[in-house]
Amino acid sequence: MILLPVNPVYVILALPFLAAFGLAAVRDHWLAARLNSLAAGLTLVASLSLFTDRPETTPLFLVDDFNIYLVALTAFVSFTTSLFSASYIEHEIEIERLKPVFVRFYHSMYQAFVFTMLLALLANNLGVLWVAVEGATLTTVLMVSLYRTPAAIEAAWKYFILCGVGIALALFGTILIFLAARPVMGGGMPAMTWSALMLEIHRVSPDLLNLAFVFILIGYGTKVGLAPLHAWLPDAHAEGPTPISAVLSGLLLNVALYAVLRFKMLMTANGQSLAPGPLMMVMGLASLLLAAFMLYRRRDIKRLFAYSSIEHMGIITFAFGIGGPIANFAGLLHMTMHSLTKSAIFIAVGLATQVKGTQRISEIRGLTVSHPVIGWGLVAGVLAIVGLPPFGIFLSEFLLVTTTFAREPLLALPLVLGIVVAFGALILRLQSLAFGEPTGSMAPAASSAFPMVLHLILVLVAGIWLPEPLVEWFQAVARLLG
Amino acid sequence: MPSIHYDIAHMLGAVVLLMSFALLYQRRLSSIIQVFAAQSTVLAAAAAWQGYIQDAPHLYITALLALSMKAIVIPVALNRVIQKLRIERTVDTALGVGPTMIAGVSLVTLSILLVLPVTPDVTALTREDLALALSVVLLGLLTMITRRNAIGQVIGFMSLENGLILAAIGVEGMPLIVEMLVAFAVMVAFIIFGIFFFHIRERFDTLDLRTLEDFRGERR
């Protein structure tokens, strides 16, 4: 774009980075919340400019078809969530659950978190990718512990320890990739640069790559929330502020999966190495089935939807594991739809828990009667997330199930079983949450439901009609992923 | 490469591994911290030696950082935390010394069996360093698993990190080592000293994580 004389990548990264420092100095929480939304909005505009003017690949940053869409999605969801966060935080201060000094810290960390996610998405260098994912862990650990309750501290500690080990293993995998590429590409930066590696990877010895990929999958897979390394995820989602649950589920899991996929592309390009697909399929199915059955025993509403996130990340990982144009297409679509839907659900949940003053499912009833917008928003969100038409997730799950039946009929059975079991659990809980005699406060919600409605409309539109350019573009990315 | 280069690098790596074993069976918090400091000192020496034989000046910075942060600042700070909070001096381990040691030895065997066959193209120095480093990483994990105490877990985590640094310095021409070390240091420092200990202390009067676990959200 003519408006930006510098590389737009720098603008996209500089905005949240500077905002993180700036917001730490703003005392007034009302102003800070507005500035937070403003910074997120500007980041969104800057990220959209990537579509008109795609910058050259540099040794540090890379923009291709794959990450450009995730950058836009991340900027969009972090913008809409920041709108919700503004009114959410205001309410938390009113009921004195948060002290103003923590709110300053919260806004600063929100921007820092957005910065690390965008950095991870745009990084071309595997070391920078790793540092960014580590930074994302750090900022979210701090935000999860924001309420300082015993449960929040325990959740943050568990998150820190598990994901700390995860990213440590991912670093070991990264070192192994470098070691594998060194005989071919020599020392120094090129052997750590993804785009350079892609060109030379077919000459690299496959054995060491195999070992590296196992570490990478387990390492970054911990952050995706894949079973059996998912234990941090429900706690972190349940105990932190709800806007953070929305961005954790909607964005951070995607970013971690993106890291795994970059390495999967290297493995596929190598040709002789172990096929990464089966490993991902097994981990994906295990997560799906485990989370689907665990859904039945949840009593806390945020935990319920956290388990649903594990389930969906399992489905997406499985889709990319199967590979091929259709399954990859389904995976990409599912990633987008899950981001939008799950953040909408968490916004609805945040509104509901604020008016009812509890997170227990048994104490929240009849939302559609007491709060029609929140209640029906939650109904629409849950119907979308379980994969009912006409919402977008139906489309992606349908594509995935049909292509699995065609290619791996035996694996289609556990896939369908998982989806159906999760469907049952969520619908069961939804009935008591949304319908029946209302309990608790009838006071209108203080926060805005606009972002939730916007997300749900997008998911609905995508389910009915996907614009032709978007389809073509997803197809191009699906081919890129191999 | 003169054989003395190889011998010394190999020896330093082995001593780092030995310290990992020592970490496994320590009971007293202060001795856990001491052993960790000693491990970090040896790691710094290993980094400096690699810097010398690879002629890579940035490894001297790595060595300096490891020495100042991990061998001096963090242990001193942790000791102060212990004194200030008057925590129990000995900590429980989940496994006895014998089983822990057997598990440790099998992990080392595992990492040698894993690394040596897949690295035929790499120099002997790098591949043996890598096997040692992977052992240190796995032993760090084991230390974290067998400790129920927050400080014990953090030390386990940092010794795992030492294994990663050992792997990174052993690979000739590896860029970004200093940056990674700094990223880790920031992570550990930020979390431990800024937030957790003081708040865990505020709530529970202990750093024993078993107390924390009673607060699992679902078990109300």
XYZ file of C-alpha atoms in Angstrom:
702
model
C 0.000 0.000 0.000
C 1.166 3.511 -0.735
C 0.338 4.606 2.790
C 3.109 2.515 4.263
C 6.584 3.433 3.115
C 8.176 0.663 5.216
C 7.762 -3.085 5.171
C 4.219 -3.681 6.529
C 5.535 -6.574 8.612
C 7.430 -4.098 10.777
C 4.317 -1.983 11.222
C 2.252 -5.011 12.226
C 4.808 -6.007 14.807
C 5.691 -2.519 16.026
C 2.093 -1.536 16.831
C 1.425 -4.133 19.547
C 5.022 -3.962 20.729
C 4.908 -0.227 21.349
C 1.369 -0.463 22.704
C 2.530 -3.003 25.283
C 5.005 -0.489 26.678
C 2.683 2.471 26.287
C -0.212 0.807 28.083
C 1.957 -0.049 31.052
C 2.160 3.681 31.709
C -1.550 4.507 31.380
C -3.117 4.766 34.818
C -6.713 5.329 33.839
C -8.273 1.960 33.088
C -11.094 3.370 30.950
C -8.582 5.075 28.678
C -6.281 2.047 28.690
C -9.086 -0.229 27.507
C -9.891 2.187 24.639
C -6.229 2.448 23.667
C -5.953 -1.327 23.787
C -8.815 -1.644 21.288
C -7.366 1.163 19.173
C -3.962 -0.549 18.970
C -5.590 -3.877 18.107
C -7.710 -2.140 15.460
C -4.685 -0.476 13.866
C -2.866 -3.808 13.875
C -5.830 -5.302 12.046
C -5.719 -2.546 9.399
C -1.965 -3.018 8.994
C -2.368 -6.772 8.657
C -5.029 -6.305 5.962
C -2.532 -4.219 4.006
C -0.484 -7.418 3.552
C -3.105 -8.540 1.044
C -2.544 -5.606 -1.281
C 1.195 -5.377 -0.919
C 2.945 -8.583 -0.014
C 6.474 -7.899 1.251
C 9.558 -9.774 0.099
C 10.787 -12.692 2.183
C 13.623 -11.582 4.421
C 15.880 -13.840 6.519
C 13.781 -13.014 9.560
C 10.257 -12.593 8.231
C 8.194 -14.476 5.753
C 4.740 -13.819 4.343
C 3.151 -16.530 2.245
C -0.382 -17.701 1.502
C -0.456 -19.812 4.632
C 0.463 -17.328 7.316
C -1.147 -14.272 5.728
C -4.570 -15.663 6.517
C -3.634 -16.610 10.061
C -2.163 -13.148 10.634
C -5.415 -11.558 9.493
C -7.467 -13.965 11.618
C -5.299 -13.336 14.681
C -5.485 -9.575 14.259
C -9.256 -9.734 13.738
C -10.052 -11.905 16.757
C -7.689 -9.995 19.016
C -9.412 -6.765 17.927
C -12.970 -7.988 18.569
C -11.932 -9.610 21.849
C -10.316 -6.348 22.949
C -13.702 -4.674 22.468
C -15.305 -7.268 24.724
C -12.389 -7.078 27.149
C -12.919 -3.325 27.625
C -16.391 -3.751 29.105
C -15.497 -7.012 30.855
C -12.606 -5.421 32.723
C -14.713 -2.419 33.644
C -17.190 -4.745 35.325
C -14.436 -6.654 37.126
C -13.167 -3.393 38.596
C -16.653 -2.399 39.694
C -17.151 -5.621 41.607
C -13.585 -5.207 42.929
C -12.346 -8.518 41.675
C -9.383 -6.756 40.064
C -7.213 -3.977 41.395
C -6.458 -1.079 39.002
C -2.723 -1.818 39.039
C -3.384 -5.332 37.758
C -5.544 -3.874 35.014
C -2.642 -1.775 33.760
C -0.564 -4.889 33.722
C -3.352 -6.816 32.006
C -3.635 -4.391 29.073
C 0.096 -4.269 28.617
C 0.289 -8.065 28.606
C -2.638 -8.311 26.194
C -0.699 -6.338 23.601
C 2.519 -8.213 24.379
C 0.630 -11.441 23.805
C -0.712 -10.230 20.455
C 2.830 -9.202 19.527
C 4.314 -12.608 20.309
C 1.597 -14.412 18.370
C 2.076 -12.229 15.304
C 5.843 -12.619 15.600
C 5.495 -16.398 15.698
C 3.268 -16.336 12.629
C 5.512 -14.027 10.614
C 8.855 -15.530 11.641
C 10.959 -17.097 8.954
C 13.710 -18.040 11.362
C 13.067 -21.138 13.455
C 14.832 -19.600 16.450
C 12.653 -16.499 16.280
C 9.592 -18.733 15.993
C 10.650 -20.527 19.130
C 11.379 -17.340 21.065
C 7.969 -15.963 20.047
C 6.098 -19.072 21.198
C 8.022 -18.920 24.458
C 7.065 -15.269 24.850
C 3.432 -16.134 24.234
C 3.654 -18.710 27.033
C 5.186 -16.190 29.364
C 2.598 -13.471 28.800
C -0.349 -15.835 29.089
C 0.992 -17.453 32.273
C 1.014 -14.009 33.817
C -2.496 -13.280 32.632
C -3.884 -16.611 33.831
C -2.631 -15.836 37.335
C -4.206 -12.361 37.234
C -6.956 -13.011 39.800
C -4.465 -14.312 42.383
C -6.889 -16.912 43.673
C -5.377 -20.235 44.779
C -6.968 -21.934 41.797
C -5.601 -19.303 39.398
C -2.089 -19.661 40.778
C -2.247 -23.416 40.579
C -3.492 -23.176 36.987
C -0.722 -20.772 36.060
C 1.913 -22.929 37.719
C 0.738 -26.045 35.916
C 0.632 -24.114 32.661
C 4.128 -22.762 33.178
C 5.660 -26.111 34.080
C 3.984 -28.141 31.336
C 4.414 -25.613 28.549
C 7.892 -24.740 29.773
C 8.905 -28.361 29.332
C 7.031 -28.422 26.015
C 8.883 -25.488 24.543
C 12.178 -26.788 25.937
C 11.631 -29.997 23.976
C 10.663 -27.948 20.928
C 13.973 -26.114 21.212
C 15.810 -29.425 21.326
C 13.976 -30.395 18.157
C 14.967 -27.091 16.557
C 18.619 -27.690 17.445
C 18.368 -31.144 15.884
C 16.926 -29.655 12.674
C 19.878 -27.285 12.525
C 22.281 -30.144 13.159
C 20.666 -32.172 10.394
C 20.843 -29.296 7.913
C 24.369 -28.199 8.786
C 26.311 -30.743 6.661
C 24.336 -29.569 3.606
C 23.915 -25.868 4.246
C 26.852 -25.009 6.478
C 26.697 -23.149 9.791
C 25.040 -19.837 10.448
C 21.610 -18.437 9.812
C 20.523 -20.137 6.541
C 20.204 -23.538 8.227
C 17.786 -21.938 10.715
C 15.760 -20.094 8.086
C 12.592 -21.841 7.031
C 12.458 -20.592 3.434
C 16.116 -21.517 2.835
C 15.610 -24.909 4.468
C 12.647 -25.633 2.202
C 14.908 -25.365 -0.848
C 17.639 -27.661 0.451
C 15.777 -30.024 2.742
C 15.610 -32.860 0.184
C 19.377 -33.292 0.532
C 19.269 -33.518 4.321
C 19.704 -36.861 6.074
C 16.233 -38.102 7.062
C 17.143 -39.962 10.285
C 17.998 -36.906 12.283
C 14.951 -35.098 10.896
C 12.723 -37.884 12.197
C 14.108 -37.538 15.685
C 13.761 -33.756 15.457
C 10.149 -33.940 14.358
C 9.196 -36.149 17.284
C 10.575 -33.547 19.682
C 8.904 -30.724 17.773
C 5.539 -32.482 17.714
C 5.608 -33.249 21.426
C 7.003 -29.820 22.254
C 4.720 -27.565 20.279
C 1.960 -30.179 20.594
C 1.875 -29.451 24.328
C 0.897 -25.913 23.474
C -1.695 -27.081 20.963
C -3.252 -29.018 23.836
C -2.887 -32.457 22.260
C -3.454 -35.455 24.493
C -1.747 -36.628 26.670
C -0.139 -33.216 27.209
C -3.354 -31.255 27.476
C -3.576 -31.061 31.281
C -2.719 -27.359 31.475
C -5.385 -26.253 29.044
C -8.659 -26.595 31.006
C -7.154 -25.028 34.132
C -5.634 -22.120 32.263
C -8.901 -21.439 30.458
C -11.055 -21.706 33.541
C -9.084 -19.588 35.989
C -7.966 -16.609 33.912
C -10.089 -13.657 32.818
C -12.606 -14.690 30.149
C -11.223 -12.495 27.319
C -7.965 -14.396 27.791
C -9.791 -17.719 27.541
C -11.214 -16.453 24.247
C -7.833 -15.564 22.751
C -6.132 -18.645 24.200
C -8.634 -20.961 22.573
C -9.226 -18.962 19.439
C -5.671 -17.928 18.642
C -2.839 -19.342 20.700
C -3.685 -22.974 19.948
C -3.738 -22.104 16.252
C -0.332 -20.452 16.477
C 1.184 -23.521 18.127
C -0.376 -25.759 15.496
C 0.973 -23.440 12.815
C 4.486 -24.041 14.192
C 3.956 -27.807 13.963
C 2.685 -27.467 10.392
C 5.738 -25.491 9.290
C 7.898 -28.399 10.407
C 5.522 -30.880 8.823
C 6.042 -29.071 5.529
C 9.802 -29.526 5.938
C 9.325 -33.239 6.585
C 7.075 -33.653 3.565
C 9.502 -31.740 1.362
C 12.328 -34.018 2.471
C 10.569 -37.017 1.003
C 12.583 -39.868 2.527
C 11.878 -39.100 6.153
C 9.204 -40.654 8.290
C 5.753 -39.537 7.179
C 4.568 -37.023 9.786
C 0.911 -37.729 9.006
C 0.310 -40.902 11.039
C 1.841 -39.400 14.192
C -0.405 -36.377 13.909
C -3.430 -38.531 13.147
C -2.869 -40.634 16.272
C -2.383 -37.616 18.528
C -5.351 -35.867 16.973
C -7.713 -38.814 17.383
C -6.518 -39.447 20.943
C -7.230 -35.814 21.853
C -10.607 -35.900 20.162
C -11.791 -39.055 21.903
C -10.367 -38.187 25.298
C -11.856 -34.695 25.289
C -15.203 -35.911 23.958
C -15.679 -38.319 26.847
C -14.305 -35.880 29.423
C -16.933 -33.338 28.356
C -19.642 -35.269 30.228
C -18.126 -34.779 33.648
C -17.539 -31.023 33.545
C -19.248 -28.892 36.139
C -17.502 -25.630 35.332
C -18.727 -23.844 32.229
C -15.324 -22.518 31.124
C -13.735 -25.927 31.607
C -16.490 -27.438 29.503
C -15.602 -25.268 26.550
C -11.873 -25.688 27.184
C -12.318 -29.429 26.706
C -14.268 -28.674 23.573
C -11.198 -26.754 22.344
C -9.014 -29.815 22.925
C -11.531 -31.833 20.953
C -11.450 -29.404 18.036
C -7.675 -29.073 18.002
C -7.671 -32.877 17.835
C -9.950 -32.776 14.791
C -7.781 -30.144 13.081
C -4.545 -32.014 13.812
C -6.136 -35.180 12.462
C -7.195 -33.341 9.292
C -3.682 -32.071 8.607
C -2.316 -35.502 9.496
C -4.453 -37.134 6.787
C -3.246 -34.469 4.375
C -4.141 -34.112 0.750
C -6.007 -31.180 -0.793
C -9.457 -31.885 0.677
C -8.435 -32.763 4.225
C -6.046 -29.794 4.363
C -8.828 -27.570 3.076
C -11.104 -28.906 5.811
C -8.377 -28.360 8.403
C -7.810 -24.745 7.379
C -11.516 -24.003 7.296
C -11.994 -25.698 10.641
C -9.156 -23.664 12.170
C -10.821 -20.427 11.065
C -14.330 -21.435 12.051
C -13.233 -22.810 15.404
C -11.382 -19.570 16.195
C -14.392 -17.435 15.439
C -16.950 -19.700 17.095
C -14.988 -20.530 20.210
C -14.117 -16.903 20.911
C -17.811 -16.034 20.436
C -18.756 -18.777 22.908
C -16.241 -17.565 25.457
C -17.594 -14.049 25.111
C -21.120 -15.379 25.763
C -19.801 -17.413 28.696
C -17.979 -14.373 30.060
C -21.178 -12.317 29.914
C -23.192 -15.103 31.525
C -20.721 -15.700 34.366
C -20.574 -11.978 35.055
C -24.328 -11.557 35.431
C -24.795 -14.812 37.336
C -21.666 -14.459 39.415
C -20.685 -18.138 39.090
C -18.980 -20.528 36.692
C -20.831 -23.627 37.866
C -23.020 -25.127 35.181
C -25.630 -26.251 37.711
C -26.103 -22.680 38.949
C -26.646 -21.153 35.520
C -30.073 -21.922 34.072
C -32.561 -20.448 31.681
C -30.262 -17.926 30.026
C -32.562 -17.487 27.025
C -35.331 -16.370 29.389
C -33.343 -14.027 31.593
C -30.877 -12.713 28.990
C -32.158 -13.404 25.476
C -29.116 -12.056 23.603
C -26.549 -13.973 25.641
C -28.734 -17.084 25.829
C -29.510 -17.307 22.142
C -25.931 -16.324 21.293
C -24.739 -19.244 23.396
C -27.287 -21.554 21.746
C -26.130 -20.479 18.285
C -22.469 -20.790 19.278
C -22.888 -24.285 20.697
C -24.957 -25.444 17.712
C -22.167 -24.133 15.505
C -19.354 -25.743 17.507
C -20.970 -29.197 17.576
C -21.105 -29.054 13.789
C -24.746 -28.538 12.934
C -25.682 -26.930 9.623
C -25.987 -24.166 8.517
C -22.828 -23.075 10.376
C -19.303 -23.181 8.921
C -18.031 -26.013 11.122
C -20.587 -28.353 9.576
C -18.940 -27.739 6.234
C -15.409 -28.500 7.431
C -16.422 -31.536 9.484
C -18.475 -32.878 6.586
C -15.523 -32.513 4.213
C -13.198 -34.158 6.683
C -15.483 -37.084 7.458
C -16.207 -37.820 3.796
C -12.563 -37.674 2.784
C -11.617 -39.884 5.738
C -14.257 -42.444 4.703
C -12.843 -42.400 1.200
C -9.198 -42.749 2.195
C -8.965 -44.351 5.641
C -12.380 -45.926 6.349
C -11.221 -47.516 9.593
C -10.114 -44.199 11.049
C -13.412 -42.605 10.128
C -15.157 -44.652 12.824
C -13.305 -43.196 15.834
C -13.488 -39.756 14.212
C -17.268 -39.897 13.872
C -17.607 -41.466 17.316
C -15.669 -38.601 18.875
C -17.676 -35.951 17.084
C -20.985 -37.589 18.033
C -20.023 -38.103 21.687
C -18.953 -34.471 21.993
C -22.177 -33.436 20.283
C -24.210 -35.293 22.900
C -22.312 -33.803 25.824
C -22.512 -30.210 24.665
C -26.195 -30.378 23.715
C -26.983 -31.958 27.080
C -25.287 -29.121 28.947
C -26.719 -26.495 26.634
C -30.276 -27.504 27.487
C -29.855 -26.777 31.171
C -27.795 -23.644 30.550
C -30.083 -22.019 28.041
C -33.577 -23.212 28.830
C -35.820 -23.834 31.806
C -36.537 -21.724 34.849
C -33.903 -18.957 35.092
C -31.731 -18.809 38.202
C -29.608 -16.052 39.661
C -29.538 -12.416 38.775
C -31.872 -11.051 36.100
C -29.950 -7.780 35.793
C -28.986 -6.898 32.221
C -25.400 -7.639 31.209
C -23.018 -4.725 31.603
C -20.742 -5.757 28.742
C -21.286 -5.558 25.032
C -22.363 -8.650 23.112
C -21.507 -7.100 19.754
C -18.262 -9.068 19.076
C -20.079 -12.336 19.762
C -22.853 -11.502 17.320
C -20.325 -10.442 14.684
C -18.369 -13.700 14.964
C -21.513 -15.819 14.806
C -22.753 -13.991 11.712
C -19.416 -14.633 10.003
C -19.574 -18.325 10.894
C -23.142 -18.511 9.622
C -22.292 -16.768 6.361
C -19.288 -19.049 5.842
C -21.545 -22.054 6.344
C -24.028 -20.923 3.727
C -21.792 -19.284 1.206
C -17.989 -19.247 1.057
C -16.830 -16.508 -1.325
C -15.119 -17.873 -4.435
C -11.764 -16.067 -3.877
C -11.594 -17.461 -0.332
C -12.189 -20.990 -1.601
C -9.490 -20.671 -4.250
C -7.116 -19.292 -1.718
C -7.748 -22.058 0.816
C -7.169 -24.521 -2.015
C -3.840 -22.881 -2.791
C -2.778 -23.125 0.852
C -3.989 -26.726 1.023
C -1.728 -27.572 -1.917
C 1.145 -25.745 -0.230
C 0.704 -27.922 2.852
C 0.912 -31.087 0.781
C 41.153 -31.389 15.613
C 43.747 -32.157 18.329
C 42.562 -34.914 20.579
C 42.932 -32.753 23.678
C 40.130 -30.528 22.360
C 37.857 -33.488 22.069
C 38.865 -34.941 25.427
C 38.271 -31.797 27.425
C 34.947 -31.004 25.743
C 33.838 -34.555 26.349
C 34.907 -34.472 29.964
C 33.091 -31.201 30.676
C 29.914 -32.575 29.102
C 30.190 -35.702 31.211
C 30.615 -33.656 34.383
C 27.437 -31.714 33.566
C 25.658 -35.057 33.245
C 27.150 -36.243 36.522
C 25.754 -33.158 38.242
C 22.327 -34.032 36.878
C 22.573 -37.360 38.664
C 23.656 -35.575 41.817
C 20.550 -33.382 41.559
C 18.377 -36.473 41.477
C 19.182 -37.724 44.924
C 19.636 -34.507 46.922
C 17.124 -34.071 49.698
C 17.955 -30.689 51.185
C 16.859 -27.619 49.273
C 20.102 -25.773 49.859
C 22.172 -28.653 48.501
C 19.914 -28.927 45.443
C 20.655 -25.285 44.761
C 24.389 -25.801 45.320
C 24.542 -28.731 42.932
C 22.649 -26.696 40.345
C 25.126 -23.830 40.739
C 27.998 -26.262 40.281
C 26.374 -27.709 37.175
C 25.955 -24.245 35.695
C 29.607 -23.422 36.430
C 30.748 -26.511 34.571
C 28.351 -25.641 31.764
C 29.914 -22.186 31.530
C 33.353 -23.805 31.307
C 32.091 -26.132 28.587
C 30.683 -23.177 26.644
C 33.951 -21.269 26.940
C 35.927 -24.328 25.825
C 33.654 -24.798 22.821
C 34.084 -21.110 22.065
C 37.827 -21.653 22.046
C 37.923 -24.786 19.895
C 35.271 -23.572 17.445
C 36.786 -20.091 17.412
C 33.320 -18.665 18.025
C 33.474 -15.547 20.242
C 29.733 -15.462 20.916
C 30.105 -18.626 22.964
C 32.207 -16.665 25.450
C 29.184 -14.433 25.990
C 27.097 -17.560 26.496
C 29.609 -18.765 29.051
C 29.628 -15.441 30.831
C 25.830 -15.317 30.953
C 25.566 -18.879 32.203
C 28.139 -18.187 34.874
C 26.669 -14.922 36.090
C 22.978 -15.792 35.850
C 22.728 -19.476 36.551
C 25.756 -20.081 38.739
C 25.589 -16.900 40.820
C 22.466 -14.716 40.602
C 19.734 -17.360 40.541
C 21.227 -19.608 43.254
C 21.855 -16.625 45.543
C 18.334 -15.360 44.972
C 16.812 -18.783 45.572
C 18.765 -19.142 48.788
C 17.435 -15.799 49.912
C 13.908 -16.875 49.084
C 14.391 -19.966 51.212
C 15.759 -17.990 54.124
C 13.186 -15.270 53.908
C 10.253 -17.640 53.705
C 11.719 -20.114 56.202
C 10.665 -23.085 54.130
C 11.248 -26.627 55.327
C 14.796 -27.577 54.597
C 14.198 -31.046 53.236
C 11.826 -31.963 50.474
C 9.871 -35.060 49.644
C 10.607 -36.965 46.515
C 8.047 -39.090 44.768
C 10.481 -41.991 44.287
C 13.247 -43.415 46.468
C 16.917 -42.897 45.609
C 17.377 -46.386 44.175
C 14.489 -46.379 41.688
C 15.285 -42.777 40.703
C 18.877 -43.717 39.906
C 17.807 -46.749 37.905
C 15.361 -44.588 35.976
C 18.141 -42.057 35.395
C 20.561 -44.649 34.069
C 17.925 -46.052 31.738
C 17.211 -42.570 30.425
C 20.901 -42.077 29.633
C 20.971 -45.429 27.857
C 17.863 -44.451 25.941
C 19.344 -41.187 24.759
C 22.586 -42.839 23.637
C 20.643 -45.499 21.755
C 18.482 -42.784 20.236
C 21.150 -40.304 19.176
C 24.134 -42.373 18.044
C 22.456 -44.366 15.228
C 20.809 -41.329 13.615
C 23.876 -39.123 13.433
C 26.360 -40.898 11.156
C 27.307 -37.740 9.202
C 28.115 -35.653 12.247
C 31.546 -35.360 13.892
C 32.198 -37.596 16.869
C 32.422 -34.618 19.185
C 29.025 -33.259 18.247
C 27.242 -36.548 18.360
C 28.562 -37.536 21.773
C 27.870 -34.065 23.086
C 24.343 -34.424 21.778
C 23.861 -37.763 23.524
C 25.106 -36.215 26.774
C 22.875 -33.185 26.289
C 19.787 -35.283 25.642
C 20.568 -37.255 28.808
C 20.772 -34.015 30.802
C 17.434 -32.915 29.320
C 15.750 -36.190 30.243
C 17.269 -36.219 33.724
C 16.011 -32.661 34.195
C 12.531 -33.920 33.347
C 12.946 -36.754 35.825
C 14.033 -34.295 38.511
C 10.911 -32.241 37.852
C 8.698 -35.291 38.045
C 10.170 -36.587 41.292
C 10.019 -33.243 43.139
C 6.830 -32.065 44.686
C 8.287 -28.768 45.765
C 8.078 -25.615 43.659
C 11.775 -24.787 44.046
C 12.741 -28.365 43.251
C 10.675 -28.210 40.069
C 12.182 -24.915 39.000
C 15.683 -26.275 39.542
C 14.733 -29.334 37.510
C 13.495 -27.063 34.759
C 16.687 -25.029 34.783
C 18.865 -28.109 34.692
C 16.814 -29.252 31.688
C 17.668 -25.891 30.132
C 21.346 -26.551 30.867
C 21.004 -29.675 28.759
C 19.593 -27.606 25.897
C 22.454 -25.133 26.120
C 24.917 -28.020 26.159
C 23.313 -29.300 22.953
C 23.359 -25.882 21.323
C 27.008 -25.084 22.092
C 28.112 -28.476 20.817
C 26.706 -27.836 17.351
C 29.233 -25.874 15.363
C 27.923 -22.661 13.840
C 24.612 -22.672 15.696
C 23.251 -19.121 15.652
C 21.042 -17.419 18.248
C 22.435 -19.298 21.261
C 22.881 -16.145 23.295
C 19.375 -14.984 22.457
C 17.902 -18.302 23.511
C 19.781 -18.261 26.770
C 18.487 -14.774 27.468
C 14.934 -15.818 26.583
C 15.126 -18.666 29.061
C 16.667 -16.510 31.746
C 13.926 -13.926 31.317
C 11.305 -16.633 31.531
C 12.642 -18.126 34.722
C 13.452 -14.844 36.414
C 10.138 -13.229 35.542
C 8.004 -16.050 36.754
C 9.834 -17.188 39.817
C 10.853 -14.015 41.502
C 8.214 -11.673 40.246
C 5.059 -13.589 40.787
C 4.850 -17.061 42.070
C 6.795 -17.607 45.202
C 5.445 -14.642 47.025
C 1.887 -15.362 46.136
C 2.115 -19.057 46.792
C 3.591 -18.122 50.146
C 0.855 -15.593 50.824
C -1.856 -18.162 50.302
C -0.476 -21.342 51.706
C 2.522 -20.702 53.939
C 4.336 -23.384 52.003
C 5.837 -24.037 48.631
C 4.711 -27.623 48.619
C 2.667 -28.177 45.503
C 0.561 -30.916 47.044
C -1.227 -28.211 48.990
C -1.965 -26.442 45.743
C -3.505 -29.474 44.189
C -6.420 -29.475 46.608
C -7.695 -26.394 44.844
C -8.414 -28.124 41.574
C -11.385 -26.251 40.191
C -13.590 -29.279 39.766
C -13.169 -30.867 43.140
C -15.260 -28.405 45.069
